[in-house]
mmCIF file of C-alpha atoms in Angstrom:
data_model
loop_
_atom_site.group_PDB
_atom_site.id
_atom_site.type_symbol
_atom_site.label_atom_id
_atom_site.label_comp_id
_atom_site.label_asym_id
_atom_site.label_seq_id
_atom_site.Cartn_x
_atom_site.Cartn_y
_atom_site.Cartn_z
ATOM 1 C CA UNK T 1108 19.900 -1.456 -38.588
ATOM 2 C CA UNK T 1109 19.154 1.588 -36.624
ATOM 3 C CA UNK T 1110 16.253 2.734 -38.672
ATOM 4 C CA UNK T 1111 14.806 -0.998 -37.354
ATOM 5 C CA UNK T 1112 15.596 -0.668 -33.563
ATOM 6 C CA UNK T 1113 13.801 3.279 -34.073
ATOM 7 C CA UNK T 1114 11.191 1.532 -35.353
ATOM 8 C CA UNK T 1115 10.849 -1.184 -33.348
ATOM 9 C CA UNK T 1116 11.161 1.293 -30.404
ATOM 10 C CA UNK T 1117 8.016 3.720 -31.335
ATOM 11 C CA UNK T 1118 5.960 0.694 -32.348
ATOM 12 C CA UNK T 1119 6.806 -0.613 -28.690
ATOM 13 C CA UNK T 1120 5.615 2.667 -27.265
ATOM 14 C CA UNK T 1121 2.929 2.756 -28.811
ATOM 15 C CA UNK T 1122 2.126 -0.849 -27.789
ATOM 16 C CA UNK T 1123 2.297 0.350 -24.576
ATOM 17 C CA UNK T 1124 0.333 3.355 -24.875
ATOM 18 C CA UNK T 1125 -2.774 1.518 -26.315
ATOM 19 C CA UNK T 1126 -2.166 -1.153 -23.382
ATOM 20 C CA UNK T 1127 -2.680 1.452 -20.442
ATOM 21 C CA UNK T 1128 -5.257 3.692 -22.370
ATOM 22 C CA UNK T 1129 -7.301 0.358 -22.295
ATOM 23 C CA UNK T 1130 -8.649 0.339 -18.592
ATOM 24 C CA UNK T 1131 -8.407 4.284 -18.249
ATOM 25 C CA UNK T 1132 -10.671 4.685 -21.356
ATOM 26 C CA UNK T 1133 -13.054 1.579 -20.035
ATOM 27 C CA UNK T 1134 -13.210 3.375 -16.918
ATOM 28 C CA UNK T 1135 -14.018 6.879 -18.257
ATOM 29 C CA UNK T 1136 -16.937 5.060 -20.334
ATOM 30 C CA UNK T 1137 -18.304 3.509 -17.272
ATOM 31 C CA UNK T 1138 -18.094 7.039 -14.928
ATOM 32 C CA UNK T 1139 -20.175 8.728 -17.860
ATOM 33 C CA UNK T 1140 -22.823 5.709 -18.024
ATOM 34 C CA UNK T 1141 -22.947 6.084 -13.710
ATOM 35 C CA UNK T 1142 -23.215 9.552 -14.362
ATOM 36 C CA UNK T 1143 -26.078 9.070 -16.987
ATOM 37 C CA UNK T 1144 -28.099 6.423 -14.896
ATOM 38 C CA UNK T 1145 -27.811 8.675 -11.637
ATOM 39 C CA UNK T 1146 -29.220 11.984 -13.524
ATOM 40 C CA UNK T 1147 -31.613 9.674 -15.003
ATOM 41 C CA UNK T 1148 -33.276 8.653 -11.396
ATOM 42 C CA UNK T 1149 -32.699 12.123 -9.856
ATOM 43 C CA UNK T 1150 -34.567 13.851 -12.399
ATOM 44 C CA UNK T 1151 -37.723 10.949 -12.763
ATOM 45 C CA UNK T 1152 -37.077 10.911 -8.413
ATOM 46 C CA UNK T 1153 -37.937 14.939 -8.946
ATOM 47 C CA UNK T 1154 -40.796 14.389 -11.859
ATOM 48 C CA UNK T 1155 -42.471 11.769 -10.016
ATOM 49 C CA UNK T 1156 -42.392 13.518 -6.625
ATOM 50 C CA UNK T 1157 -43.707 16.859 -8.424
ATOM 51 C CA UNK T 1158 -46.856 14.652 -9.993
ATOM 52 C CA UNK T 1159 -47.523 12.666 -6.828
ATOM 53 C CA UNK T 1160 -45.572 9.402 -8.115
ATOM 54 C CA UNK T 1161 -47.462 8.815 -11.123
ATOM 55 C CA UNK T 1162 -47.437 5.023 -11.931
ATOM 56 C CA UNK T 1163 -44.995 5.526 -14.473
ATOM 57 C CA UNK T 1164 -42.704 6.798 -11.854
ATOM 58 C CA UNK T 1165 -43.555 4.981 -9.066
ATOM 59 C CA UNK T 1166 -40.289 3.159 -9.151
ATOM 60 C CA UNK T 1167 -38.367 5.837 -8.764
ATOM 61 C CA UNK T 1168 -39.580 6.174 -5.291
ATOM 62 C CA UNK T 1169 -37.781 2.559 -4.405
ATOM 63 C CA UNK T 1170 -34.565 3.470 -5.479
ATOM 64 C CA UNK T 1171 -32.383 2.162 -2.799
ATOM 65 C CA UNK T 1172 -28.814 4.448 -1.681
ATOM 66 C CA UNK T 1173 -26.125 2.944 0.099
ATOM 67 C CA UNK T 1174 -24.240 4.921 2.146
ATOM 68 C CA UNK T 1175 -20.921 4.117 4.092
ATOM 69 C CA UNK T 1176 -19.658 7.401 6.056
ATOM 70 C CA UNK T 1177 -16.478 6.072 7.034
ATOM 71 C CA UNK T 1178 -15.013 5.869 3.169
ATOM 72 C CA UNK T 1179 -17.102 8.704 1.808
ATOM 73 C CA UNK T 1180 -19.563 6.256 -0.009
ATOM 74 C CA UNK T 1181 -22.985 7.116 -1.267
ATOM 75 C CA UNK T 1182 -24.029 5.241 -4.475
ATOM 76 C CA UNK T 1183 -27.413 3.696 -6.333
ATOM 77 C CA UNK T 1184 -28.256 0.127 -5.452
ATOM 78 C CA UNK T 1185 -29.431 -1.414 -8.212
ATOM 79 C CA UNK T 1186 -32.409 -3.874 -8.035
ATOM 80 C CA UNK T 1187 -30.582 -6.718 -9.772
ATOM 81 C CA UNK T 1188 -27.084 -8.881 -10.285
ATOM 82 C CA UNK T 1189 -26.474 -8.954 -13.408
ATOM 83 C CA UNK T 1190 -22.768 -8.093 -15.267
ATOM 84 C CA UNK T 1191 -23.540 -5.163 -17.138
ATOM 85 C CA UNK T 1192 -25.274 -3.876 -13.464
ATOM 86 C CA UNK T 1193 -22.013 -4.878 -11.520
ATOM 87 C CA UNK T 1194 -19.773 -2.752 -14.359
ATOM 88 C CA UNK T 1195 -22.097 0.319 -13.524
ATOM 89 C CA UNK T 1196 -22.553 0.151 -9.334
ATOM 90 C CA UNK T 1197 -23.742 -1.542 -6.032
ATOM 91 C CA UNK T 1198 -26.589 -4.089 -7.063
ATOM 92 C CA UNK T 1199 -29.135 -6.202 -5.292
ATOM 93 C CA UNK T 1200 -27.596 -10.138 -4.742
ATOM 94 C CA UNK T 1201 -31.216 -11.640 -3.755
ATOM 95 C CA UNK T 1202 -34.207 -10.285 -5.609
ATOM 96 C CA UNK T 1203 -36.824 -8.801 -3.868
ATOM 97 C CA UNK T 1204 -35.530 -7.642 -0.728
ATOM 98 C CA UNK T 1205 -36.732 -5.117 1.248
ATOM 99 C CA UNK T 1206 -34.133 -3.047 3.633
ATOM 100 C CA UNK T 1207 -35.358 -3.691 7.284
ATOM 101 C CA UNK T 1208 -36.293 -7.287 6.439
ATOM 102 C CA UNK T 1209 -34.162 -10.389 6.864
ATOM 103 C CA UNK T 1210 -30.540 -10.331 5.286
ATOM 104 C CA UNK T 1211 -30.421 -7.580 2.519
ATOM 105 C CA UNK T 1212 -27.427 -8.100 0.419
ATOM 106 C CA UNK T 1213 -25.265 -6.096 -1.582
ATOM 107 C CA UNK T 1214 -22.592 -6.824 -4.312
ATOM 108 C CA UNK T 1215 -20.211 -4.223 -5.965
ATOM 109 C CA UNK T 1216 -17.180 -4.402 -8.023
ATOM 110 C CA UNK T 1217 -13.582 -3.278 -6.108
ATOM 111 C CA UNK T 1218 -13.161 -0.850 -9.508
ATOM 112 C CA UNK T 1219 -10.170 0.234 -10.751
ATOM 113 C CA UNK T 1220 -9.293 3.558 -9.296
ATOM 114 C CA UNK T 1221 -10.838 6.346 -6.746
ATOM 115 C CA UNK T 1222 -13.839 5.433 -4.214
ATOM 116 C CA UNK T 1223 -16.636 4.190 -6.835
ATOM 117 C CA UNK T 1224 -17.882 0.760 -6.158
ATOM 118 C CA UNK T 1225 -16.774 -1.123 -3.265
ATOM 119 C CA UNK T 1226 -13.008 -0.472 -3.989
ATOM 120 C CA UNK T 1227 -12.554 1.257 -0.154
ATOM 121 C CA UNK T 1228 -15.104 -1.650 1.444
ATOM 122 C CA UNK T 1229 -12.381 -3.589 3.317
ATOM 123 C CA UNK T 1230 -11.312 -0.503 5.344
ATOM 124 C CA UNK T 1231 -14.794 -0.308 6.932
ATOM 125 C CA UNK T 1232 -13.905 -0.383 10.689
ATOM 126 C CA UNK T 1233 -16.316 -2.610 12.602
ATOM 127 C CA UNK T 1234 -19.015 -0.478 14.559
ATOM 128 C CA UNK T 1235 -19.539 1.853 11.175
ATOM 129 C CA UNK T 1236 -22.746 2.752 10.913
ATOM 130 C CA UNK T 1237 -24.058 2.095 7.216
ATOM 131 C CA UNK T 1238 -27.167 3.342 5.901
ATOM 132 C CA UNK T 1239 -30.147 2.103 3.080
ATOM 133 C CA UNK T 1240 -32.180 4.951 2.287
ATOM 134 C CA UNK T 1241 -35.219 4.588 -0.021
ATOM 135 C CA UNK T 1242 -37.264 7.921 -0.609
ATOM 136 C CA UNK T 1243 -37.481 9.855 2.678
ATOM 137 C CA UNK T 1244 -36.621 6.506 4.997
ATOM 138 C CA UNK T 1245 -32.862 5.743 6.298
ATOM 139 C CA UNK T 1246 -32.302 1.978 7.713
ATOM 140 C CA UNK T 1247 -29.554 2.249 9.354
ATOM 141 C CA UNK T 1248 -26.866 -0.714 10.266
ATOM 142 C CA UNK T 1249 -24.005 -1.259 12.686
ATOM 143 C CA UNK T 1250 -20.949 -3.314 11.200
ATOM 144 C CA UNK T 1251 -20.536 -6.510 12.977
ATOM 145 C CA UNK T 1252 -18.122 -8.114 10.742
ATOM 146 C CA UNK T 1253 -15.984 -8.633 8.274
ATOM 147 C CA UNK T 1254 -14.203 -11.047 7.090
ATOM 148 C CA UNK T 1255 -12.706 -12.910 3.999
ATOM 149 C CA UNK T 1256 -14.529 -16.077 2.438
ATOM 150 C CA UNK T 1257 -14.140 -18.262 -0.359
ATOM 151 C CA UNK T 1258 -16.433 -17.580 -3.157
ATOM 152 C CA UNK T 1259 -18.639 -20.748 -2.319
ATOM 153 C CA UNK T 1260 -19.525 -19.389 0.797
ATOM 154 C CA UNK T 1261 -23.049 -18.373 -0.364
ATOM 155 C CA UNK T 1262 -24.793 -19.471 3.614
ATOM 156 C CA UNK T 1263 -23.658 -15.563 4.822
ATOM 157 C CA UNK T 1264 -26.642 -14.458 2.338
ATOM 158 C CA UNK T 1265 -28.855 -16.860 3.956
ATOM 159 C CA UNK T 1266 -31.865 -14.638 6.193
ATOM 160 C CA UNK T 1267 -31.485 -15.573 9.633
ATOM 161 C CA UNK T 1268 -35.022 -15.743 11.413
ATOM 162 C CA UNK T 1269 -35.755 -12.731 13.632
ATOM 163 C CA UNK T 1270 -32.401 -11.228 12.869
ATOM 164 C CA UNK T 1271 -32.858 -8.101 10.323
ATOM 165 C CA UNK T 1272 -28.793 -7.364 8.899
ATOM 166 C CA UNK T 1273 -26.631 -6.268 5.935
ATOM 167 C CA UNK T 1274 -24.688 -8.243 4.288
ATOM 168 C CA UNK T 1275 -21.249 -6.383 1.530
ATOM 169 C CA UNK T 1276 -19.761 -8.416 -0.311
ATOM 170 C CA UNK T 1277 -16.525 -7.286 -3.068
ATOM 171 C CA UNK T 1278 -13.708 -9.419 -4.692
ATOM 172 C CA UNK T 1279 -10.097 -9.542 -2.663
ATOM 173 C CA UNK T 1280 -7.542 -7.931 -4.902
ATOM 174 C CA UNK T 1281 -6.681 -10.606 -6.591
ATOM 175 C CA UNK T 1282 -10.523 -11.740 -7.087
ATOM 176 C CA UNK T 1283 -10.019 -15.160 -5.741
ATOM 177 C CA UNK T 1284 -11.349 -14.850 -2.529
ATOM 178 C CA UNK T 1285 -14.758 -12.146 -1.140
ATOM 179 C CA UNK T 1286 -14.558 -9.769 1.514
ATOM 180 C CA UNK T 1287 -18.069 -9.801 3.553
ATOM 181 C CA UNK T 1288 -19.164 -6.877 5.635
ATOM 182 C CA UNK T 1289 -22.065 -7.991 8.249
ATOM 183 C CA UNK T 1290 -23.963 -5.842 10.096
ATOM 184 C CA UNK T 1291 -27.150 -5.679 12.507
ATOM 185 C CA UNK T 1292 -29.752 -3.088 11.781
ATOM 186 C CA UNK T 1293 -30.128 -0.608 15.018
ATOM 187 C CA UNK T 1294 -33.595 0.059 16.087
#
C-alpha cells in the first residue's frame, strides 16, 4: 500500500511538472522565433540600406515599429493577421495601410509573461504619445481612448474621413471581451 501512494505521488508530480513546463517551454519557443524574425529584418534593414534597397530588399525598408514609451514597448508590426503572426508579435488588422492615413490598426496577443506583445496595453494612460516608425519616418499619435468592447465591435476599425488615428486592440484577461486604444495622430 505505501509503495502505491509513493507511486502515485511522483507520477502526480510529475503530472504537474509536464503541466507548467507546457506554456513556459511554448513561450521560450516563441521568444527564440521573435528573436529570429527581428535579426532577420535588422540585418536585410542593414544589407538593403548598404546596396541602396535593392529590389530584393526593398521591403525591408517598410517594416513598420510600434513604439509605446509609457510601458517600455518597441516591437515589429507585422504586415498581416494571421495566427501564426499573432503567436510571434504586433500585426497589421486591415491590409494595406499606410501609417499617417485613415485608421491604422494594430492587433497583438496579451502573452503570457513580461512586456512582449500587448500584455502591458491596458495601462497606457490617455495622452501617451505612441509612435509608427517605418525607415527613417516616426508618425507619432496621442491616446484618446481606451476602452473595453465586445469582440463584435469591428466599426472602431472603420477609417473616419479626414480623421488620420491609431487604433490597439488586445484580448481582456479572460479573452472574452477587447481592450481598444484610440488615438489622433499630432501634426
Amino acid at each position: 500500500m505505501r509503495n502505491v501512494k509513493v507511486t502515485t505521488g511522483i507520477v502526480s508530480i510529475l503530472i504537474g511538472l509536464i503541466l507548467v513546463s507546457i506554456p513556459l517551454y511554448q513561450e521560450w519557443k516563441t521568444g527564440k522565433e521573435i528573436e529570429k524574425l527581428t535579426q532577420a529584418v535588422n540585418l536585410i534593414s542593414n544589407e538593403a540600406s548598404a546596396q541602396t534597397m535593392d529590389e530584393e530588399f526593398a521591403y525591408a525598408k517598410d517594416v513598420i515599429w510600434l513604439e509605446i514609451p509609457d510601458i517600455d514597448l518597441n516591437q515589429m508590426i507585422l504586415p498581416e493577421t494571421t495566427e501564426d503572426n499573432l503567436s510571434l508579435g504586433l500585426t497589421q488588422i486591415k491590409p494595406n495601410q499606410v501609417p499617417g492615413e485613415g485608421n491604422f490598426t494594430v492587433a497583438g496577443h496579451r502573452g503570457y509573461r513580461g512586456d512582449r506583445f500587448f500584455r502591458n496595453l491596458p495601462e497606457v494612460p490617455i495622452g501617451s504619445k505612441v509612435n509608427l516608425i517605418v525607415g527613417d519616418q516616426t508618425y507619432t499619435y496621442e491616446i484618446m481612448t481606451s476602452q473595453i468592447i465586445e469582440p463584435t465591435q469591428t466599426d472602431i476599425l472603420l477609417d473616419e474621413e479626414g480623421k488620420n488615428e491609431i487604433t490597439l486592440i488586445t484580448c481582456t484577461v479572460d479573452g472574452k471581451q477587447r481592450v481598444a486604444l484610440k488615438g489622433l495622430l499630432l501634426t
